[in-house]
Amino acid sequence: MSDAFRTTVLHVTTGSRETVKDLTRECESFLADTAAGADGLLNIFVPHATAGIAILETGAGSDDDLLAALHDLLPPDDRWQHRHGSRGHGRDHVLPALVPPHATLPVIGGRLELGTWQSICLVDTNGDNPDRQVRLSFLG
């Protein structure tokens, strides 16, 4: 594999409640160690059937608004055909269709090209699985 391709896996504990976890600092740290001032792409991938990656503002209520909107769109009740796990868990398996399990972002001079208020976030509505992996891959 090319030296221009580097990857690592983050281990993230999300807990037993719906959450939006900001991963921007971890992504920046990974790039500081691997990108060495290079241009390229950062891919963030969650190898789970019940979590996703979102780019959004955090800290001003948008993360809570996202969870509220997902709660409205995907209520945790018994309507879902996928029925293992806790009540309403089937909705967690629909989440990645709305919040995809990946994002690819530009890296210029070894730094993420995010907008002023943009953050990279893990979105997890599945309280049955509090331990997540997030794969970061840089292609320079």
Coordinates of N, CA, C and O in Angstrom, one line a residue:
M1 N 0.8 -1.2 0.0 CA 0.0 0.0 0.0 C 0.9 1.2 0.0 O 1.9 1.3 0.6
S2 N 0.4 2.3 -0.7 CA 1.2 3.5 -0.8 C 1.4 4.2 0.6 O 0.6 4.1 1.4
D3 N 2.6 4.9 0.7 CA 2.9 5.7 1.9 C 1.9 6.8 2.0 O 1.8 7.4 3.0
A4 N 1.2 7.2 0.9 CA 0.3 8.3 0.9 C -1.1 7.9 1.5 O -1.9 8.7 1.8
F5 N -1.2 6.6 1.8 CA -2.5 6.1 2.4 C -2.2 5.7 3.9 O -1.3 4.8 4.1
R6 N -2.8 6.3 4.8 CA -2.6 6.0 6.2 C -4.0 5.8 6.9 O -4.9 6.5 6.5
T7 N -4.1 4.9 7.8 CA -5.4 4.7 8.5 C -5.2 4.3 10.0 O -4.1 3.9 10.4
T8 N -6.2 4.6 10.7 CA -6.2 4.2 12.2 C -7.7 4.0 12.6 O -8.6 4.4 11.8
V9 N -7.9 3.4 13.7 CA -9.2 3.1 14.2 C -9.3 3.8 15.6 O -8.5 3.5 16.5
L10 N -10.3 4.6 15.7 CA -10.7 5.2 17.0 C -11.7 4.3 17.7 O -12.5 3.7 17.1
H11 N -11.5 4.1 19.0 CA -12.5 3.4 19.8 C -13.2 4.4 20.6 O -12.6 5.2 21.4
V12 N -14.5 4.5 20.4 CA -15.4 5.5 21.0 C -16.5 4.9 21.8 O -17.2 4.0 21.3
T13 N -16.6 5.3 23.1 CA -17.7 4.9 23.9 C -18.8 5.9 23.9 O -18.6 7.1 24.2
T14 N -20.0 5.5 23.4 CA -21.1 6.5 23.3 C -22.1 6.4 24.4 O -22.9 7.2 24.5
G15 N -22.0 5.3 25.2 CA -23.0 5.2 26.3 C -24.3 4.6 25.9 O -24.5 4.1 24.8
S16 N -25.2 4.6 26.8 CA -26.5 4.0 26.6 C -27.6 4.9 26.2 O -28.8 4.5 26.1
R17 N -27.3 6.2 25.8 CA -28.3 7.1 25.4 C -27.9 7.6 24.0 O -26.8 7.6 23.6
E18 N -28.9 8.1 23.3 CA -28.7 8.7 21.9 C -27.6 9.8 22.1 O -27.7 10.6 23.0
T19 N -26.7 9.9 21.1 CA -25.7 10.9 21.3 C -25.2 11.3 19.9 O -25.2 10.6 18.9
V20 N -24.6 12.6 20.0 CA -23.9 13.1 18.9 C -22.5 13.4 19.5 O -22.4 14.3 20.3
K21 N -21.5 12.7 19.0 CA -20.1 12.8 19.6 C -19.2 13.5 18.6 O -19.0 13.0 17.5
D22 N -18.7 14.7 19.0 CA -17.8 15.4 18.2 C -16.4 14.7 18.1 O -15.8 14.5 19.1
L23 N -16.0 14.4 16.9 CA -14.7 13.7 16.6 C -13.7 14.6 15.9 O -12.7 14.2 15.5
T24 N -14.0 15.9 15.8 CA -13.2 16.8 15.0 C -11.7 16.8 15.6 O -10.8 16.7 14.8
R25 N -11.6 17.0 16.9 CA -10.2 17.0 17.4 C -9.4 15.7 17.1 O -8.2 15.8 16.8
E26 N -10.1 14.6 17.2 CA -9.4 13.3 17.0 C -9.0 13.2 15.5 O -7.9 12.8 15.2
C27 N -9.9 13.8 14.6 CA -9.5 13.8 13.2 C -8.3 14.7 12.9 O -7.4 14.4 12.1
E28 N -8.4 15.9 13.5 CA -7.2 16.8 13.4 C -5.9 16.2 13.9 O -4.9 16.4 13.3
S29 N -6.0 15.6 15.0 CA -4.8 14.9 15.6 C -4.3 13.9 14.7 O -3.0 13.8 14.5
F30 N -5.1 13.1 14.1 CA -4.7 12.0 13.2 C -4.0 12.6 12.0 O -2.9 12.2 11.6
L31 N -4.6 13.7 11.5 CA -3.9 14.4 10.3 C -2.6 15.0 10.7 O -1.7 15.0 9.9
A32 N -2.5 15.6 11.9 CA -1.2 16.2 12.3 C -0.1 15.1 12.3 O 1.0 15.4 12.0
D33 N -0.5 13.9 12.7 CA 0.5 12.8 12.7 C 0.8 12.1 11.4 O 1.8 11.6 11.2
T34 N -0.2 12.2 10.4 CA -0.1 11.4 9.2 C 0.0 12.3 7.9 O 0.6 11.8 7.0
A35 N -0.6 13.4 7.9 CA -0.7 14.2 6.6 C 0.6 15.0 6.3 O 0.9 15.2 5.1
A36 N 1.3 15.4 7.3 CA 2.6 16.1 7.2 C 2.5 17.2 6.1 O 3.4 17.3 5.2
G37 N 1.5 18.0 6.2 CA 1.4 19.2 5.3 C 0.9 18.9 4.0 O 0.9 19.7 3.1
A38 N 0.5 17.6 3.7 CA 0.0 17.2 2.4 C -1.4 17.6 2.1 O -2.2 17.8 3.0
D39 N -1.7 17.6 0.8 CA -3.1 17.7 0.4 C -3.7 16.3 0.1 O -2.9 15.4 -0.2
G40 N -5.0 16.1 0.3 CA -5.6 14.8 0.1 C -7.0 14.8 0.6 O -7.7 15.8 0.7
L41 N -7.4 13.6 1.0 CA -8.8 13.4 1.5 C -8.7 12.6 2.8 O -7.9 11.7 2.9
L42 N -9.6 13.0 3.7 CA -9.8 12.2 4.9 C -11.2 11.5 4.8 O -12.2 12.2 4.6
N43 N -11.2 10.2 4.9 CA -12.4 9.4 4.9 C -12.6 9.0 6.4 O -11.7 8.5 7.0
I44 N -13.9 9.2 6.8 CA -14.3 8.8 8.2 C -15.4 7.7 7.9 O -16.3 8.0 7.2
F45 N -15.2 6.5 8.5 CA -16.1 5.4 8.3 C -16.4 4.7 9.6 O -15.5 4.4 10.4
V46 N -17.7 4.5 9.8 CA -18.2 3.7 11.0 C -18.7 2.4 10.5 O -19.7 2.3 9.8
P47 N -17.9 1.3 10.9 CA -18.3 -0.1 10.4 C -19.4 -0.7 11.3 O -19.2 -1.7 11.9
H48 N -20.5 0.1 11.4 CA -21.6 -0.4 12.3 C -22.9 -0.2 11.5 O -23.1 0.8 10.8
A49 N -23.9 -1.0 11.7 CA -25.2 -0.9 11.0 C -26.2 0.0 11.7 O -27.3 0.2 11.2
T50 N -25.7 0.6 12.8 CA -26.7 1.5 13.5 C -26.0 2.8 14.0 O -26.4 3.4 15.0
A51 N -25.1 3.3 13.2 CA -24.5 4.6 13.5 C -24.1 5.3 12.2 O -24.0 4.7 11.2
G52 N -23.9 6.6 12.3 CA -23.6 7.4 11.1 C -22.6 8.5 11.4 O -22.3 8.8 12.6
I53 N -22.2 9.2 10.4 CA -21.3 10.3 10.5 C -22.0 11.6 9.9 O -22.5 11.5 8.8
A54 N -22.0 12.7 10.7 CA -22.6 13.9 10.2 C -21.7 15.0 10.3 O -20.8 15.1 11.3
I55 N -21.8 16.0 9.4 CA -21.0 17.2 9.5 C -22.0 18.3 9.9 O -22.9 18.6 9.1
L56 N -21.8 18.9 11.1 CA -22.8 19.9 11.6 C -22.2 20.7 12.7 O -21.1 20.4 13.2
E57 N -22.9 21.8 13.0 CA -22.5 22.7 14.1 C -22.8 22.0 15.4 O -23.9 21.3 15.5
T58 N -21.9 22.1 16.4 CA -22.2 21.5 17.7 C -22.1 22.6 18.7 O -21.5 23.7 18.5
G59 N -22.7 22.4 19.9 CA -22.5 23.3 21.0 C -23.5 24.4 21.0 O -23.6 25.1 22.0
A60 N -24.3 24.6 19.9 CA -25.3 25.7 19.9 C -26.7 25.1 19.8 O -27.6 25.8 19.5
G61 N -26.8 23.8 20.1 CA -28.1 23.2 20.1 C -28.4 22.3 18.8 O -29.4 21.6 18.8
S62 N -27.6 22.5 17.8 CA -27.8 21.7 16.5 C -27.7 20.2 16.7 O -28.5 19.4 16.1
D63 N -26.8 19.8 17.6 CA -26.7 18.4 17.9 C -27.9 17.8 18.6 O -28.4 16.8 18.2
D64 N -28.5 18.6 19.5 CA -29.7 18.2 20.2 C -30.9 18.2 19.2 O -31.8 17.4 19.2
D65 N -30.9 19.3 18.3 CA -31.9 19.4 17.3 C -31.9 18.2 16.3 O -32.9 17.6 15.9
L66 N -30.7 17.7 16.0 CA -30.6 16.5 15.1 C -31.2 15.3 15.8 O -31.9 14.6 15.2
L67 N -30.8 15.1 17.1 CA -31.4 13.9 17.8 C -32.9 14.0 17.9 O -33.6 13.0 17.7
A68 N -33.4 15.3 18.1 CA -34.9 15.4 18.2 C -35.5 15.1 16.8 O -36.6 14.5 16.8
A69 N -34.9 15.6 15.8 CA -35.5 15.3 14.4 C -35.4 13.8 14.1 O -36.4 13.3 13.6
L70 N -34.4 13.2 14.5 CA -34.3 11.7 14.3 C -35.3 11.0 15.1 O -35.9 10.0 14.6
H71 N -35.5 11.5 16.3 CA -36.5 10.9 17.2 C -37.9 11.0 16.6 O -38.8 10.1 16.6
D72 N -38.2 12.2 15.9 CA -39.5 12.4 15.3 C -39.6 11.5 14.0 O -40.7 10.9 13.7
L73 N -38.5 11.4 13.2 CA -38.6 10.7 12.0 C -38.5 9.1 12.2 O -39.1 8.4 11.5
L74 N -37.8 8.8 13.2 CA -37.6 7.3 13.6 C -37.9 7.1 15.0 O -37.1 6.9 15.9
P75 N -39.2 7.1 15.3 CA -39.6 6.9 16.7 C -39.2 5.5 17.3 O -39.3 4.5 16.6
P76 N -38.7 5.5 18.5 CA -38.3 4.2 19.2 C -39.5 3.5 19.7 O -39.7 3.3 20.9
D77 N -40.3 3.0 18.8 CA -41.5 2.2 19.2 C -41.6 0.9 18.5 O -40.6 0.4 17.9
D78 N -42.7 0.2 18.5 CA -42.8 -1.2 18.0 C -43.2 -1.3 16.6 O -43.6 -2.3 16.1
R79 N -43.2 -0.2 15.8 CA -43.6 -0.2 14.4 C -42.6 -0.9 13.5 O -42.9 -1.3 12.4
W80 N -41.3 -1.2 14.0 CA -40.3 -1.6 13.1 C -40.3 -3.2 13.0 O -40.5 -3.9 13.9
Q81 N -40.1 -3.7 11.8 CA -40.0 -5.1 11.5 C -38.8 -5.8 12.1 O -38.8 -6.9 12.5
H82 N -37.7 -5.0 12.1 CA -36.4 -5.5 12.7 C -36.6 -5.4 14.2 O -36.7 -4.3 14.8
R83 N -36.7 -6.5 14.9 CA -37.2 -6.5 16.3 C -36.3 -7.1 17.4 O -36.7 -7.4 18.5
H84 N -35.0 -7.2 17.1 CA -34.2 -7.7 18.2 C -33.7 -6.5 19.0 O -33.8 -5.4 18.6
G85 N -33.1 -6.8 20.2 CA -32.6 -5.7 21.0 C -33.7 -5.0 21.8 O -34.8 -5.5 22.0
S86 N -33.4 -3.8 22.2 CA -34.4 -3.0 23.0 C -35.6 -2.5 22.2 O -35.5 -2.6 21.0
R87 N -36.6 -2.1 22.8 CA -37.8 -1.6 22.2 C -37.4 -0.5 21.2 O -36.7 0.4 21.5
G88 N -37.9 -0.6 19.9 CA -37.7 0.4 18.9 C -36.3 0.3 18.3 O -35.9 1.2 17.5
H89 N -35.5 -0.7 18.6 CA -34.2 -0.9 18.0 C -34.2 -0.9 16.5 O -33.2 -0.5 15.9
G90 N -35.2 -1.4 15.9 CA -35.3 -1.4 14.4 C -35.0 -0.1 13.8 O -34.4 0.0 12.7
R91 N -35.4 1.0 14.4 CA -35.1 2.3 13.9 C -33.6 2.6 13.8 O -33.2 3.3 12.9
D92 N -32.9 2.0 14.7 CA -31.4 2.3 14.7 C -30.8 1.7 13.4 O -29.8 2.2 12.9
H93 N -31.4 0.7 12.8 CA -30.9 0.1 11.6 C -31.3 0.9 10.4 O -30.8 0.7 9.3
V94 N -32.3 1.8 10.5 CA -32.7 2.7 9.4 C -31.8 4.0 9.4 O -31.7 4.6 8.4
L95 N -31.3 4.3 10.6 CA -30.5 5.5 10.7 C -29.5 5.7 9.6 O -29.4 6.8 9.1
P96 N -28.6 4.7 9.3 CA -27.6 5.0 8.3 C -28.1 5.4 6.9 O -27.3 5.9 6.1
A97 N -29.4 5.1 6.6 CA -29.9 5.6 5.3 C -30.1 7.1 5.4 O -30.2 7.7 4.3
L98 N -30.3 7.7 6.5 CA -30.4 9.1 6.7 C -29.2 9.9 7.1 O -28.9 11.0 6.7
V99 N -28.4 9.2 8.0 CA -27.1 9.7 8.4 C -26.1 8.7 8.0 O -25.9 7.7 8.7
P100 N -25.4 8.8 6.8 CA -24.6 7.8 6.3 C -23.4 7.4 7.2 O -23.0 8.2 8.0
P101 N -22.9 6.2 7.1 CA -21.8 5.7 7.9 C -20.5 6.2 7.5 O -19.4 5.6 7.9
H102 N -20.4 7.2 6.7 CA -19.1 7.7 6.1 C -19.2 9.2 5.7 O -20.3 9.7 5.5
A103 N -18.0 9.8 5.6 CA -17.9 11.1 5.1 C -16.5 11.2 4.5 O -15.5 10.6 5.1
T104 N -16.3 12.0 3.5 CA -15.0 12.2 2.9 C -14.8 13.7 2.8 O -15.6 14.4 2.3
L105 N -13.7 14.2 3.4 CA -13.5 15.7 3.5 C -12.1 16.0 2.9 O -11.1 15.3 3.0
P106 N -12.0 17.2 2.3 CA -10.7 17.7 1.8 C -9.7 18.1 2.9 O -10.1 18.6 3.9
V107 N -8.5 17.8 2.6 CA -7.4 18.1 3.5 C -6.4 19.0 2.6 O -6.0 18.5 1.6
I108 N -6.1 20.2 3.1 CA -5.2 21.1 2.3 C -4.1 21.4 3.3 O -4.3 21.9 4.4
G109 N -2.9 21.2 2.9 CA -1.7 21.5 3.7 C -1.7 20.8 5.0 O -1.3 21.3 6.0
G110 N -2.3 19.6 5.0 CA -2.4 18.8 6.3 C -3.5 19.1 7.2 O -3.6 18.5 8.3
R111 N -4.4 20.0 6.8 CA -5.4 20.5 7.7 C -6.8 20.3 7.0 O -7.0 20.4 5.8
L112 N -7.8 19.9 7.9 CA -9.1 19.8 7.4 C -9.7 21.1 6.8 O -9.4 22.1 7.4
E113 N -10.4 21.0 5.8 CA -11.0 22.2 5.2 C -12.5 22.2 5.6 O -13.4 21.9 4.8
L114 N -12.8 22.4 6.8 CA -14.1 22.5 7.4 C -14.5 24.0 7.4 O -13.7 24.9 7.5
G115 N -15.9 24.2 7.3 CA -16.4 25.6 7.4 C -16.3 26.0 8.9 O -16.0 25.2 9.8
T116 N -16.5 27.3 9.1 CA -16.3 27.9 10.4 C -17.0 27.1 11.5 O -16.4 26.9 12.6
W117 N -18.2 26.7 11.3 CA -19.0 26.1 12.4 C -19.1 24.6 12.2 O -19.9 24.0 12.9
Q118 N -18.5 24.0 11.2 CA -18.6 22.6 11.0 C -17.8 21.7 11.9 O -16.6 22.0 12.1
S119 N -18.4 20.6 12.3 CA -17.7 19.6 13.1 C -18.0 18.3 12.5 O -19.0 18.1 11.9
I120 N -17.1 17.3 12.8 CA -17.3 15.9 12.3 C -17.9 15.2 13.5 O -17.2 15.1 14.6
C121 N -19.0 14.6 13.3 CA -19.7 13.9 14.5 C -20.1 12.5 14.2 O -20.7 12.2 13.1
L122 N -20.0 11.7 15.2 CA -20.6 10.3 15.2 C -22.0 10.5 15.8 O -22.2 11.1 16.8
V123 N -22.9 9.9 15.0 CA -24.3 10.0 15.5 C -24.7 8.5 15.8 O -24.6 7.6 15.0
D124 N -25.1 8.3 17.1 CA -25.4 7.0 17.6 C -26.7 7.0 18.3 O -26.8 7.6 19.4
T125 N -27.8 6.4 17.8 CA -29.0 6.3 18.5 C -29.2 4.9 19.2 O -30.2 4.7 19.8
N126 N -28.2 4.0 19.1 CA -28.4 2.7 19.6 C -27.7 2.5 20.9 O -26.5 2.4 21.1
G127 N -28.5 2.6 22.0 CA -28.1 2.4 23.3 C -27.6 1.0 23.7 O -27.0 0.7 24.7
D128 N -28.0 0.0 22.8 CA -27.6 -1.4 23.0 C -26.1 -1.6 22.7 O -25.6 -2.7 23.1
N129 N -25.5 -0.7 22.0 CA -24.1 -1.0 21.6 C -23.3 0.3 21.9 O -23.1 1.2 21.1
P130 N -22.7 0.4 23.1 CA -22.1 1.7 23.5 C -20.6 1.8 23.1 O -20.0 2.8 23.3
D131 N -20.1 0.7 22.5 CA -18.7 0.8 22.1 C -18.6 0.8 20.5 O -19.0 -0.2 19.9
R132 N -18.0 1.8 20.0 CA -18.0 2.0 18.5 C -16.5 2.1 18.0 O -15.6 2.5 18.8
Q133 N -16.4 1.8 16.8 CA -15.1 2.0 16.1 C -15.4 3.0 15.0 O -16.4 3.0 14.4
V134 N -14.4 3.9 14.8 CA -14.4 4.8 13.7 C -13.1 4.7 13.0 O -12.1 5.0 13.6
R135 N -13.1 4.4 11.7 CA -11.9 4.3 10.9 C -11.6 5.6 10.2 O -12.5 6.1 9.5
L136 N -10.4 6.2 10.5 CA -10.0 7.4 9.8 C -8.9 6.9 8.8 O -8.0 6.2 9.1
S137 N -9.1 7.4 7.5 CA -8.1 7.1 6.5 C -7.8 8.3 5.7 O -8.6 9.1 5.3
F138 N -6.5 8.6 5.6 CA -6.0 9.7 4.8 C -5.3 9.2 3.6 O -4.5 8.3 3.6
L139 N -5.8 9.8 2.4 CA -5.2 9.5 1.2 C -4.6 10.8 0.6 O -5.3 11.7 0.3
G140 N -3.3 10.8 0.6 CA -2.6 12.0 0.2 C -2.3 12.0 -1.3 O -2.3 11.0 -2.0

